[in-house]
Short mmCIF file of C-alpha atoms in Angstrom, two decimals:
data_model
loop_
_atom_site.label_atom_id
_atom_site.label_comp_id
_atom_site.label_asym_id
_atom_site.label_seq_id
_atom_site.Cartn_x
_atom_site.Cartn_y
_atom_site.Cartn_z
CA MET A 158 -0.08 0.11 -0.13
CA ARG A 159 2.99 2.45 0.16
CA GLY A 160 3.40 5.24 -2.35
CA ALA A 161 -0.21 6.38 -1.81
CA SER A 162 -0.43 9.79 -4.25
CA THR A 163 -0.95 12.95 -1.84
CA ILE A 164 -3.07 13.80 -4.37
CA ASP A 165 -6.48 12.97 -3.85
CA THR A 166 -9.26 13.21 -6.18
CA ILE A 167 -12.77 11.69 -6.07
CA PRO A 168 -13.11 8.78 -9.42
CA PRO A 169 -14.89 9.75 -11.68
CA THR A 170 -18.38 6.97 -11.62
CA ALA A 171 -17.19 4.95 -13.95
CA ASP A 172 -13.68 4.03 -12.35
CA LEU A 173 -15.82 2.87 -9.35
CA SER A 174 -16.27 -0.59 -11.62
CA ALA A 175 -12.72 -1.15 -10.58
CA TRP A 176 -12.55 -0.84 -7.06
CA GLY A 177 -15.21 -3.92 -6.97
CA VAL A 178 -18.34 -1.79 -6.72
CA HIS A 179 -21.55 -2.66 -8.69
CA ASP A 180 -24.09 -0.23 -7.60
CA LEU A 181 -22.61 2.69 -9.42
CA ILE A 182 -25.11 5.01 -8.24
CA ARG A 183 -25.44 4.47 -4.55
CA GLY A 184 -21.54 4.38 -5.02
CA ALA A 185 -21.31 7.94 -6.45
CA ARG A 186 -23.77 8.86 -4.09
CA ASN A 187 -21.12 7.52 -0.69
CA LEU A 188 -18.31 9.09 -2.22
CA ASP A 189 -20.06 12.67 -2.68
CA GLY A 190 -21.43 11.99 1.19
CA LEU A 191 -17.50 11.49 1.98
CA SER A 192 -16.25 14.36 0.00
CA ARG A 193 -19.19 16.41 1.89
CA HIS A 194 -17.85 14.88 5.92
CA LEU A 195 -14.26 15.91 5.41
CA GLY A 196 -14.35 18.68 3.19
CA ASN A 197 -10.07 19.10 2.23
CA THR A 198 -9.25 16.89 5.04
CA THR A 199 -8.82 13.49 3.04
CA ASN A 200 -5.23 12.72 4.17
CA GLY A 201 -5.26 10.34 0.81
CA LEU A 202 -8.55 8.27 2.01
CA PHE A 203 -9.14 7.96 -1.71
CA ASN A 204 -6.65 6.71 -3.56
CA PHE A 205 -6.09 3.92 -0.28
CA LEU A 206 -9.97 2.99 -1.54
CA GLY A 207 -9.29 2.20 -4.92
CA GLN A 208 -6.37 -0.04 -3.34
CA ILE A 209 -8.38 -2.05 -0.69
CA LEU A 210 -11.89 -1.89 -1.65
CA PRO A 211 -11.03 -4.39 -4.60
CA SER A 212 -9.79 -7.16 -1.87
CA THR A 213 -13.15 -6.64 0.27
CA ALA A 214 -16.23 -9.31 0.50
CA ASP A 215 -18.10 -6.92 -0.48
CA PRO A 216 -17.01 -3.72 -2.19
CA ASP A 217 -20.95 -1.95 -2.01
CA GLN A 218 -20.94 -2.74 1.34
CA ALA A 219 -17.95 -1.54 2.50
CA LEU A 220 -17.98 1.62 0.90
CA ASN A 221 -21.53 2.22 1.98
CA ALA A 222 -20.42 1.43 6.27
CA LEU A 223 -17.56 3.59 5.42
CA GLU A 224 -19.42 6.98 4.58
CA HIS A 225 -21.68 5.71 7.24
CA PHE A 226 -19.40 5.63 10.02
CA LEU A 227 -17.44 9.02 8.92
CA ALA A 228 -20.77 10.80 9.01
CA ASN A 229 -20.48 11.00 12.49
CA PRO A 230 -17.71 13.72 14.06
CA THR A 231 -16.59 11.95 16.19
CA ALA A 232 -15.20 9.44 13.55
CA ARG A 233 -13.64 11.93 11.24
CA GLY A 234 -11.43 13.22 14.12
CA LEU A 235 -9.86 9.22 13.78
CA LEU A 236 -9.27 9.09 10.04
CA PRO A 237 -5.21 10.07 10.39
CA ALA A 238 -4.90 7.53 12.58
CA LEU A 239 -6.97 5.03 10.31
CA VAL A 240 -4.74 6.05 7.38
CA ALA A 241 -1.76 5.92 9.16
CA ASP A 242 1.16 3.11 8.48
CA ASP A 243 -0.25 2.81 4.88
CA GLY A 244 -3.72 2.34 5.63
CA ALA A 245 -2.71 -0.70 7.32
CA ARG A 246 -6.30 0.05 10.14
CA LEU A 247 -8.07 1.42 7.22
CA ALA A 248 -7.79 -1.99 5.58
CA ASN A 249 -8.95 -3.50 8.51
CA LEU A 250 -11.66 -1.64 9.04
CA LEU A 251 -12.74 -2.20 5.28
CA GLN A 252 -12.43 -5.81 5.36
CA LEU A 253 -14.97 -5.97 8.69
CA PHE A 254 -17.21 -3.71 6.63
CA GLY A 255 -17.83 -5.92 4.31
CA THR A 256 -18.34 -8.63 5.71
CA SER A 257 -20.86 -7.27 8.49
CA HIS A 258 -23.20 -4.24 7.88
CA PHE A 259 -24.12 -5.05 12.15
CA LEU A 260 -20.39 -4.41 12.98
CA GLY A 261 -20.29 -1.06 10.38
CA ASP A 262 -23.62 0.36 12.44
CA VAL A 263 -22.06 -0.40 15.71
CA LEU A 264 -19.19 1.42 14.70
CA ALA A 265 -20.68 4.17 12.98
CA ALA A 266 -23.33 4.27 16.65
CA ASP A 267 -20.01 4.28 18.95
CA PRO A 268 -17.10 5.49 17.02
CA ASP A 269 -14.93 4.97 19.69
CA PHE A 270 -15.20 1.27 20.02
CA LEU A 271 -12.70 1.74 17.04
CA GLU A 272 -9.77 0.61 19.25
CA THR A 273 -11.40 -2.49 19.89
CA ALA A 274 -11.70 -3.42 15.81
CA THR A 275 -8.31 -2.17 14.84
CA ALA A 276 -6.33 -2.84 18.22
CA SER A 277 -3.75 -5.63 17.52
CA LEU A 278 -4.34 -8.84 19.18
CA ARG A 279 -4.82 -8.96 22.48
CA VAL A 280 -5.45 -11.61 25.56
CA THR A 281 -9.40 -12.54 25.46
CA PRO A 282 -10.92 -11.51 28.66
CA THR A 283 -11.61 -14.46 31.19
CA ARG A 284 -15.38 -14.50 32.45
CA ASP A 285 -14.65 -12.82 35.69
CA ASP A 286 -13.11 -9.85 33.48
CA LEU A 287 -16.00 -9.31 31.32
CA ILE A 288 -18.45 -9.51 34.31
CA GLU A 289 -16.19 -7.00 36.63
CA ASN A 290 -16.52 -4.90 33.76
CA LEU A 291 -19.84 -4.86 33.13
CA ARG A 292 -20.99 -4.47 36.81
CA ALA A 293 -18.39 -1.25 36.57
CA LYS A 294 -20.85 0.06 33.90
CA THR A 295 -24.55 -0.50 35.30
CA ALA A 296 -23.22 0.56 39.37
CA ALA A 297 -22.45 3.77 37.13
CA ALA A 298 -25.47 4.49 35.50
CA ILE A 299 -27.49 6.74 37.05
CA ASP A 300 -31.15 5.27 36.10
CA ASP A 301 -33.09 1.84 34.55
CA GLY A 302 -32.65 3.55 30.89
CA ALA A 303 -29.03 3.32 31.29
CA VAL A 304 -28.44 0.08 32.75
CA LEU A 305 -29.92 -1.35 30.05
CA ARG A 306 -28.29 1.09 27.47
CA ALA A 307 -24.94 -0.40 29.63
CA ILE A 308 -26.23 -4.19 29.11
CA ARG A 309 -26.96 -3.39 24.90
CA ARG A 310 -23.56 -1.47 24.53
CA PHE A 311 -21.39 -3.96 26.43
CA ARG A 312 -22.83 -6.93 24.34
CA ARG A 313 -21.74 -4.69 20.69
CA ARG A 314 -18.52 -3.61 22.22
CA GLN A 315 -17.57 -7.71 23.05
CA LEU A 316 -19.45 -8.86 19.83
CA LEU A 317 -17.00 -6.35 17.64
CA ARG A 318 -13.49 -7.50 19.54
CA ILE A 319 -15.09 -10.86 19.13
CA GLY A 320 -16.11 -10.42 15.02
CA VAL A 321 -12.66 -9.19 14.33
CA ASN A 322 -10.99 -12.48 15.57
CA ASP A 323 -12.77 -14.17 13.76
CA ILE A 324 -13.03 -12.26 10.37
CA LEU A 325 -9.69 -10.80 10.63
CA ARG A 326 -7.31 -13.01 12.17
CA ASP A 327 -9.81 -16.73 11.48
CA ARG A 328 -9.43 -17.69 15.08
CA PRO A 329 -10.43 -21.11 15.86
CA LEU A 330 -14.61 -22.66 15.96
CA GLU A 331 -13.98 -23.26 19.40
CA GLU A 332 -12.36 -20.35 20.69
CA ILE A 333 -15.22 -17.96 18.96
CA THR A 334 -18.26 -19.54 20.30
CA ALA A 335 -16.41 -20.17 23.96
CA ASP A 336 -16.21 -15.98 23.94
CA LEU A 337 -19.67 -15.86 22.74
CA SER A 338 -21.01 -17.54 25.37
CA ARG A 339 -18.81 -16.28 28.02
CA VAL A 340 -19.91 -12.82 27.06
CA ALA A 341 -23.98 -13.88 27.34
CA GLU A 342 -22.89 -15.51 30.70
CA ALA A 343 -21.75 -12.19 32.51
CA ALA A 344 -24.42 -10.76 30.96
CA VAL A 345 -27.17 -12.51 32.64
CA ILE A 346 -24.89 -13.26 36.25
CA VAL A 347 -25.16 -9.23 36.21
CA ALA A 348 -28.57 -8.99 34.83
CA TRP A 349 -30.06 -12.00 37.61
CA ASP A 350 -27.77 -9.87 40.45
CA GLN A 351 -29.81 -7.00 39.53
CA ALA A 352 -33.56 -8.70 38.87
CA VAL A 353 -33.29 -10.15 42.30
CA ARG A 354 -31.60 -6.96 44.38
CA ALA A 355 -34.92 -5.15 42.70
CA THR A 356 -37.39 -7.72 43.58
CA GLU A 357 -36.03 -7.48 47.11
CA ASN A 358 -36.44 -3.87 47.09
CA ARG A 359 -40.05 -4.63 46.36
CA PHE A 360 -41.03 -7.56 48.20
CA GLY A 361 -38.09 -8.12 50.46
CA GLU A 362 -35.57 -11.15 50.77
CA PRO A 363 -36.61 -14.93 50.38
CA ARG A 364 -36.44 -17.20 53.17
CA SER A 365 -36.72 -21.01 53.34
CA GLY A 366 -39.40 -22.59 55.33
CA THR A 367 -36.87 -22.40 58.56
CA GLY A 368 -35.67 -18.81 57.93
CA ALA A 369 -32.56 -19.27 56.16
CA ALA A 370 -31.70 -17.31 53.34
CA ALA A 371 -33.54 -18.66 50.17
CA ARG A 372 -30.74 -20.02 47.12
CA ALA A 373 -31.74 -19.99 43.30
CA ALA A 374 -29.52 -21.00 40.26
CA VAL A 375 -29.93 -19.92 37.03
CA LEU A 376 -29.35 -22.56 34.21
CA ALA A 377 -28.51 -22.81 30.64
CA PHE A 378 -29.36 -24.98 27.87
CA GLY A 379 -28.61 -24.84 24.38
CA LYS A 380 -26.05 -23.48 23.08
CA LEU A 381 -25.35 -21.49 25.79
CA GLY A 382 -25.00 -24.59 27.81
CA GLY A 383 -22.43 -26.51 25.72
CA GLY A 384 -20.54 -22.86 25.57
CA GLU A 385 -20.68 -22.97 21.74
CA LEU A 386 -22.78 -19.56 21.33
CA ASN A 387 -23.80 -18.43 18.17
CA TYR A 388 -23.44 -14.55 17.10
CA SER A 389 -27.26 -14.28 17.29
CA SER A 390 -28.61 -17.18 19.24
CA ASP A 391 -31.20 -17.13 21.77
CA ILE A 392 -30.51 -17.35 25.49
CA ASP A 393 -32.27 -20.80 26.81
CA LEU A 394 -32.64 -20.47 30.69
CA MET A 395 -33.97 -22.41 33.26
CA VAL A 396 -34.23 -20.93 36.98
CA VAL A 397 -34.68 -23.69 40.41
CA TYR A 398 -34.67 -21.93 44.03
CA ASP A 399 -33.57 -24.66 46.96
CA GLU A 400 -36.96 -24.80 48.89
CA ASP A 401 -40.17 -22.96 49.62
CA GLY A 402 -41.16 -20.28 51.58
CA GLN A 403 -41.72 -16.32 51.82
CA THR A 404 -40.11 -13.23 52.01
CA THR A 405 -39.11 -10.74 54.75
CA SER A 406 -41.66 -7.90 54.12
CA ARG A 407 -45.21 -6.33 56.06
CA ARG A 408 -46.81 -8.05 52.99
CA PRO A 409 -44.40 -11.25 52.28
CA ILE A 410 -45.04 -13.33 49.05
CA GLY A 411 -43.70 -17.29 48.71
CA ASN A 412 -40.50 -17.65 46.86
CA ASP A 413 -42.41 -19.22 44.02
CA ASP A 414 -43.83 -15.36 43.33
CA PHE A 415 -40.41 -14.10 44.40
CA TYR A 416 -37.95 -15.92 41.39
CA ALA A 417 -40.69 -15.22 39.44
CA ARG A 418 -41.33 -11.49 39.71
CA ALA A 419 -37.39 -11.82 39.23
CA VAL A 420 -37.23 -13.87 35.83
CA ALA A 421 -39.05 -11.31 34.53
CA GLU A 422 -37.04 -9.10 35.25
CA LEU A 423 -34.41 -10.91 34.36
CA ILE A 424 -35.92 -11.42 30.76
CA ARG A 425 -37.01 -7.28 30.86
CA LEU A 426 -33.36 -6.20 31.16
CA LEU A 427 -32.02 -8.36 28.60
CA SER A 428 -34.77 -8.85 26.25
CA VAL A 429 -36.65 -5.49 26.05
CA HIS A 430 -35.73 -3.22 23.01
CA THR A 431 -34.01 0.24 23.01
CA ASP A 432 -32.07 2.36 20.87
CA ARG A 433 -29.58 -0.31 20.68
CA GLY A 434 -31.78 -2.93 20.24
CA PRO A 435 -32.42 -6.04 22.79
CA ALA A 436 -29.02 -7.33 24.59
CA TYR A 437 -30.34 -10.97 24.03
CA ARG A 438 -33.47 -13.49 23.60
CA VAL A 439 -34.92 -14.88 26.70
CA ASP A 440 -36.44 -18.13 26.08
CA PHE A 441 -37.44 -20.07 28.75
CA ARG A 442 -39.69 -22.84 27.13
CA LEU A 443 -37.75 -25.55 28.06
CA ARG A 444 -38.37 -25.45 31.79
CA PRO A 445 -40.77 -27.79 33.16
CA ASP A 446 -44.08 -27.88 31.35
CA GLY A 447 -42.98 -25.32 29.29
CA GLN A 448 -45.34 -21.90 28.62
CA ARG A 449 -47.67 -23.58 30.73
CA GLY A 450 -45.33 -24.02 33.80
CA PRO A 451 -44.04 -21.18 36.50
CA LEU A 452 -41.18 -19.28 35.62
CA ALA A 453 -39.19 -20.66 38.64
CA ARG A 454 -39.89 -24.06 40.41
CA SER A 455 -38.20 -25.14 43.68
CA LEU A 456 -35.47 -28.12 43.26
CA ALA A 457 -37.66 -30.99 44.72
CA SER A 458 -40.78 -30.03 42.24
CA THR A 459 -38.41 -29.63 39.47
CA LEU A 460 -36.79 -33.27 39.72
CA GLY A 461 -39.85 -34.33 40.68
CA TYR A 462 -40.94 -33.43 37.13
CA TYR A 463 -38.62 -35.44 35.52
CA ASP A 464 -38.61 -38.55 37.42
CA ASN A 465 -42.50 -38.31 36.81
CA LEU A 466 -43.32 -36.73 33.36
CA GLY A 467 -39.98 -36.20 31.99
CA ARG A 468 -39.76 -37.22 28.27
CA THR A 469 -37.09 -38.42 25.59
CA TRP A 470 -36.50 -34.80 23.75
CA GLU A 471 -36.06 -33.23 27.29
CA ARG A 472 -33.31 -35.75 27.62
CA GLN A 473 -31.56 -34.87 24.81
CA ALA A 474 -31.90 -30.58 26.26
CA LEU A 475 -30.59 -31.62 29.54
CA ILE A 476 -27.19 -32.78 27.87
CA LYS A 477 -26.06 -29.33 27.68
CA VAL A 478 -27.41 -27.99 31.07
CA ARG A 479 -25.62 -26.02 32.90
CA PRO A 480 -25.29 -23.62 36.11
CA ILE A 481 -24.49 -19.82 34.58
CA ALA A 482 -25.06 -17.66 37.51
CA GLY A 483 -26.91 -17.70 41.30
CA ASP A 484 -26.15 -20.02 43.27
CA ALA A 485 -23.54 -22.76 41.72
CA ASP A 486 -24.01 -25.10 44.33
CA LEU A 487 -27.24 -25.27 44.04
CA GLY A 488 -26.94 -24.97 40.18
CA ALA A 489 -24.46 -28.40 40.38
CA GLU A 490 -26.72 -30.24 42.94
CA PHE A 491 -29.38 -29.88 40.24
CA VAL A 492 -27.07 -31.36 37.04
CA ASP A 493 -26.06 -34.26 39.62
CA ALA A 494 -29.24 -34.99 40.37
CA VAL A 495 -31.15 -35.02 36.88
CA GLN A 496 -28.05 -37.51 35.67
CA PRO A 497 -29.92 -40.70 35.99
CA PHE A 498 -33.12 -39.61 34.64
CA VAL A 499 -30.85 -38.01 31.46
CA TYR A 500 -28.35 -41.06 31.22
CA LYS A 501 -30.57 -44.08 31.83
CA ARG A 502 -28.75 -47.62 30.82
CA PHE A 503 -30.48 -48.05 28.20
CA LEU A 504 -33.03 -46.46 25.70
CA SER A 505 -36.34 -48.43 25.20
CA PHE A 506 -37.79 -49.39 21.57
CA ALA A 507 -40.72 -46.95 22.70
CA GLU A 508 -37.82 -43.82 22.98
CA ILE A 509 -35.85 -44.79 19.97
CA ASN A 510 -39.26 -44.56 18.40
CA GLU A 511 -39.78 -41.54 19.92
CA ILE A 512 -36.28 -39.88 18.95
CA LYS A 513 -37.21 -41.24 15.12
CA ALA A 514 -40.33 -39.26 15.55
CA MET A 515 -39.08 -36.02 16.25
CA LYS A 516 -36.32 -36.02 13.80
CA ARG A 517 -39.16 -36.89 11.12
CA LYS A 518 -40.78 -33.69 12.48
CA ILE A 519 -38.06 -31.65 12.27
CA GLU A 520 -37.20 -32.97 8.80
CA GLN A 521 -40.62 -31.92 7.52
CA HIS A 522 -40.67 -28.88 9.23
CA ALA A 523 -37.37 -27.79 7.72
CA HIS A 524 -39.29 -29.13 3.94
CA ARG A 525 -41.31 -26.16 4.76
CA THR A 526 -39.31 -23.48 5.22
CA GLY A 527 -36.73 -23.74 3.22
CA GLY A 528 -35.19 -27.38 2.46
CA ALA A 529 -31.20 -27.18 1.58
CA ARG A 530 -30.92 -23.49 2.15
CA GLU A 531 -30.92 -23.71 5.35
CA VAL A 532 -27.73 -24.63 6.97
CA LYS A 533 -29.14 -25.60 10.67
CA THR A 534 -32.34 -27.65 9.77
CA GLY A 535 -31.80 -28.43 5.79
CA PRO A 536 -30.96 -32.62 5.05
CA GLY A 537 -26.87 -32.77 6.68
CA GLY A 538 -27.47 -29.27 8.24
CA ILE A 539 -26.33 -28.27 11.93
CA ARG A 540 -29.55 -30.09 13.39
CA ASP A 541 -29.04 -33.02 12.22
CA VAL A 542 -24.96 -33.14 13.22
CA GLU A 543 -26.14 -32.37 17.14
CA PHE A 544 -29.26 -34.78 16.77
CA ALA A 545 -27.10 -37.93 15.74
CA ILE A 546 -24.46 -36.87 18.73
CA GLN A 547 -27.48 -36.58 21.76
CA PHE A 548 -28.79 -39.69 20.77
CA LEU A 549 -25.32 -41.67 20.57
CA GLN A 550 -24.68 -39.72 24.03
CA LEU A 551 -28.08 -40.96 24.96
CA LEU A 552 -27.23 -44.61 23.99
CA ASN A 553 -23.95 -44.47 25.59
CA GLY A 554 -23.67 -42.22 28.09
CA GLY A 555 -25.06 -44.50 30.73
CA ASP A 556 -22.29 -46.70 30.16
CA LEU A 557 -19.40 -44.74 29.37
CA PRO A 558 -19.47 -41.00 31.74
CA ALA A 559 -16.51 -40.01 29.12
CA VAL A 560 -19.34 -39.36 26.38
CA ARG A 561 -21.40 -36.87 28.64
CA ARG A 562 -20.04 -33.48 27.13
CA ARG A 563 -22.21 -30.78 26.81
CA ASP A 564 -19.97 -29.22 24.17
CA THR A 565 -20.78 -30.88 20.64
CA LEU A 566 -17.41 -30.94 18.99
CA GLY A 567 -16.19 -32.13 22.43
CA ALA A 568 -18.38 -34.79 22.37
CA LEU A 569 -18.32 -35.84 19.31
CA HIS A 570 -14.47 -36.69 20.22
CA ALA A 571 -15.08 -38.34 23.18
CA LEU A 572 -17.52 -40.73 21.22
CA GLU A 573 -14.91 -41.57 18.34
CA GLN A 574 -12.36 -42.15 21.30
CA ALA A 575 -14.94 -44.63 22.82
CA GLY A 576 -14.89 -46.23 20.23
CA CYS A 577 -18.59 -45.17 19.07
CA LEU A 578 -17.68 -43.55 15.94
CA THR A 579 -15.13 -45.02 13.68
CA ASP A 580 -12.34 -42.40 12.71
CA THR A 581 -13.76 -41.17 9.58
CA GLU A 582 -17.01 -40.86 10.71
CA TYR A 583 -15.45 -38.22 13.59
CA ARG A 584 -13.40 -36.55 10.77
CA GLY A 585 -16.18 -36.15 8.48
CA LEU A 586 -18.82 -34.92 11.06
CA ASP A 587 -16.04 -32.68 12.57
CA ASP A 588 -15.35 -31.15 9.46
CA ALA A 589 -18.88 -31.14 8.36
CA TYR A 590 -20.10 -29.39 11.76
CA ARG A 591 -17.15 -26.69 11.91
CA PHE A 592 -17.77 -25.20 7.94
CA LEU A 593 -21.91 -24.67 8.42
CA ARG A 594 -21.09 -23.26 12.17
CA LYS A 595 -18.61 -20.51 10.15
CA VAL A 596 -21.44 -20.12 7.32
CA GLU A 597 -24.13 -19.47 10.25
CA HIS A 598 -22.05 -17.65 11.71
CA ARG A 599 -21.14 -15.21 8.72
CA LEU A 600 -24.78 -15.58 7.92
CA GLN A 601 -25.88 -14.24 11.35
CA LEU A 602 -22.67 -11.83 11.52
CA LEU A 603 -24.37 -9.85 8.28
CA PHE A 604 -27.72 -8.11 10.21
CA ASP A 605 -27.44 -9.46 13.54
CA LEU A 606 -30.40 -11.61 13.09
CA GLN A 607 -30.86 -15.15 13.51
CA THR A 608 -30.72 -16.80 10.21
CA HIS A 609 -29.37 -19.80 8.78
CA ARG A 610 -30.95 -19.42 5.23
CA LEU A 611 -28.58 -19.15 2.47
CA PRO A 612 -29.30 -16.80 -0.31
CA GLU A 613 -30.80 -17.57 -3.58
CA ALA A 614 -29.18 -15.10 -5.77
CA THR A 615 -26.34 -16.13 -7.57
CA ASP A 616 -24.19 -12.66 -6.31
CA GLU A 617 -24.90 -12.96 -2.66
CA LEU A 618 -23.66 -16.37 -2.73
CA ARG A 619 -20.31 -15.28 -4.47
CA LYS A 620 -20.32 -12.65 -1.20
CA LEU A 621 -21.29 -14.99 1.44
CA ALA A 622 -18.39 -17.31 -0.61
CA ARG A 623 -15.90 -14.01 -0.05
CA ARG A 624 -16.72 -13.63 3.47
CA MET A 625 -15.67 -17.27 3.99
CA ASN A 626 -12.61 -16.52 2.13
CA TYR A 627 -13.36 -18.86 -0.59
CA LEU A 628 -12.97 -17.10 -3.75
CA SER A 629 -10.87 -13.90 -4.86
CA SER A 630 -12.17 -10.63 -5.93
CA ALA A 631 -10.79 -11.48 -9.28
CA GLU A 632 -13.16 -14.95 -9.77
CA TRP A 633 -16.46 -12.67 -8.96
CA GLY A 634 -15.49 -9.47 -11.24
CA GLY A 635 -14.32 -7.11 -8.25
CA GLY A 636 -10.94 -6.90 -9.95
CA GLY A 637 -7.61 -5.93 -7.30
CA GLY A 638 -5.77 -8.92 -5.51
CA GLY A 639 -6.78 -12.15 -3.76
CA GLY A 640 -8.93 -13.10 -0.89
#
């Protein structure tokens, strides 16, 4: 990138095609906008754009996002730093913009996040680091609206950091999903503490029948439970408390009511829409009795439900259950107590038929909603891999504790080590799962949407391939260097 001319002129519309821009009208508007935003202080920007844009996954999107970013006066003051060192930081920024419209919007709204997006590789924060960071931000909030903004700003900044590691540094799938899970855990931990305090302020502290302080645990299912969260996953949760009792206020309420109210507040803190959207979509439907059941149950009631009414699909869901917030000892007690229900010594013919019926239902739904274009539920998709692994875990986990892994890739390896899969089967499933999850991440990073559907238009498929680093820009007509 050395030797960029000091004469920085706006290129004619016709020259935009050499930059890989397809929509010349919008591209021209972007350039006009940049010219208005920057005036004479372009710092050689247009010359750098001509060199960098052709190698991005989507030059149109990258250029549009850059114009949107520099429309913010705070961002304009950062331009000299972006073009320093032969535009290396600008190149990283444009690669990010070309891959994720969402991350472009994050930076346009909060330009002070730029250091997060362009800094050299740093040590990944631990869960405790993340919790401390978010607690400090929420403690400094002056009202409820500020608390909501702090949680959402925290998530967006951390997703930007993780997206940089994923897109620019091509970090392994396990590292990305574990990092996404730690961020979500930190948000749940801080929000749960806030929710319990707010409920105690209104109704007093919950006590057991003996007068001891009541305890509750927040348990995660699904991809959060497995520590393998997506960029735009729902987080599946359940709350159990230790004993029935009541609060210490003048007008006491039962512990069941207290914790149901705390759950409702937790959901509000994480899910309510603000000017920065929600933080997380929270789903409590995997709790006993689903939507008809109470939002929180005692430990004895919850275990009693699984002993008497638990179904095979709930065994499958409980493979991934993990305590993430509240009282860790109570959470561990629940997980230990439910293991005999999850991992029985054998699967009966009725249970195997129930699993088959569930699989057929998933396939029928996938056929109605997009078939082979659905990377999650389509034939051979993410759900098929996970379903096969979980079936093998239920089949063998009673005798082989080593296969009782929550994470999909870890379980896959454990099944191979235990002889439940051949080396060829293991490698094929491992490769397929990693590829499909990366496709899923690229689809979700585009707009921060919970989508798993491949685009139909050829040009959009080519852009997706570029985001996956599969095509050079020359192969799809973008000009310039390889990808």
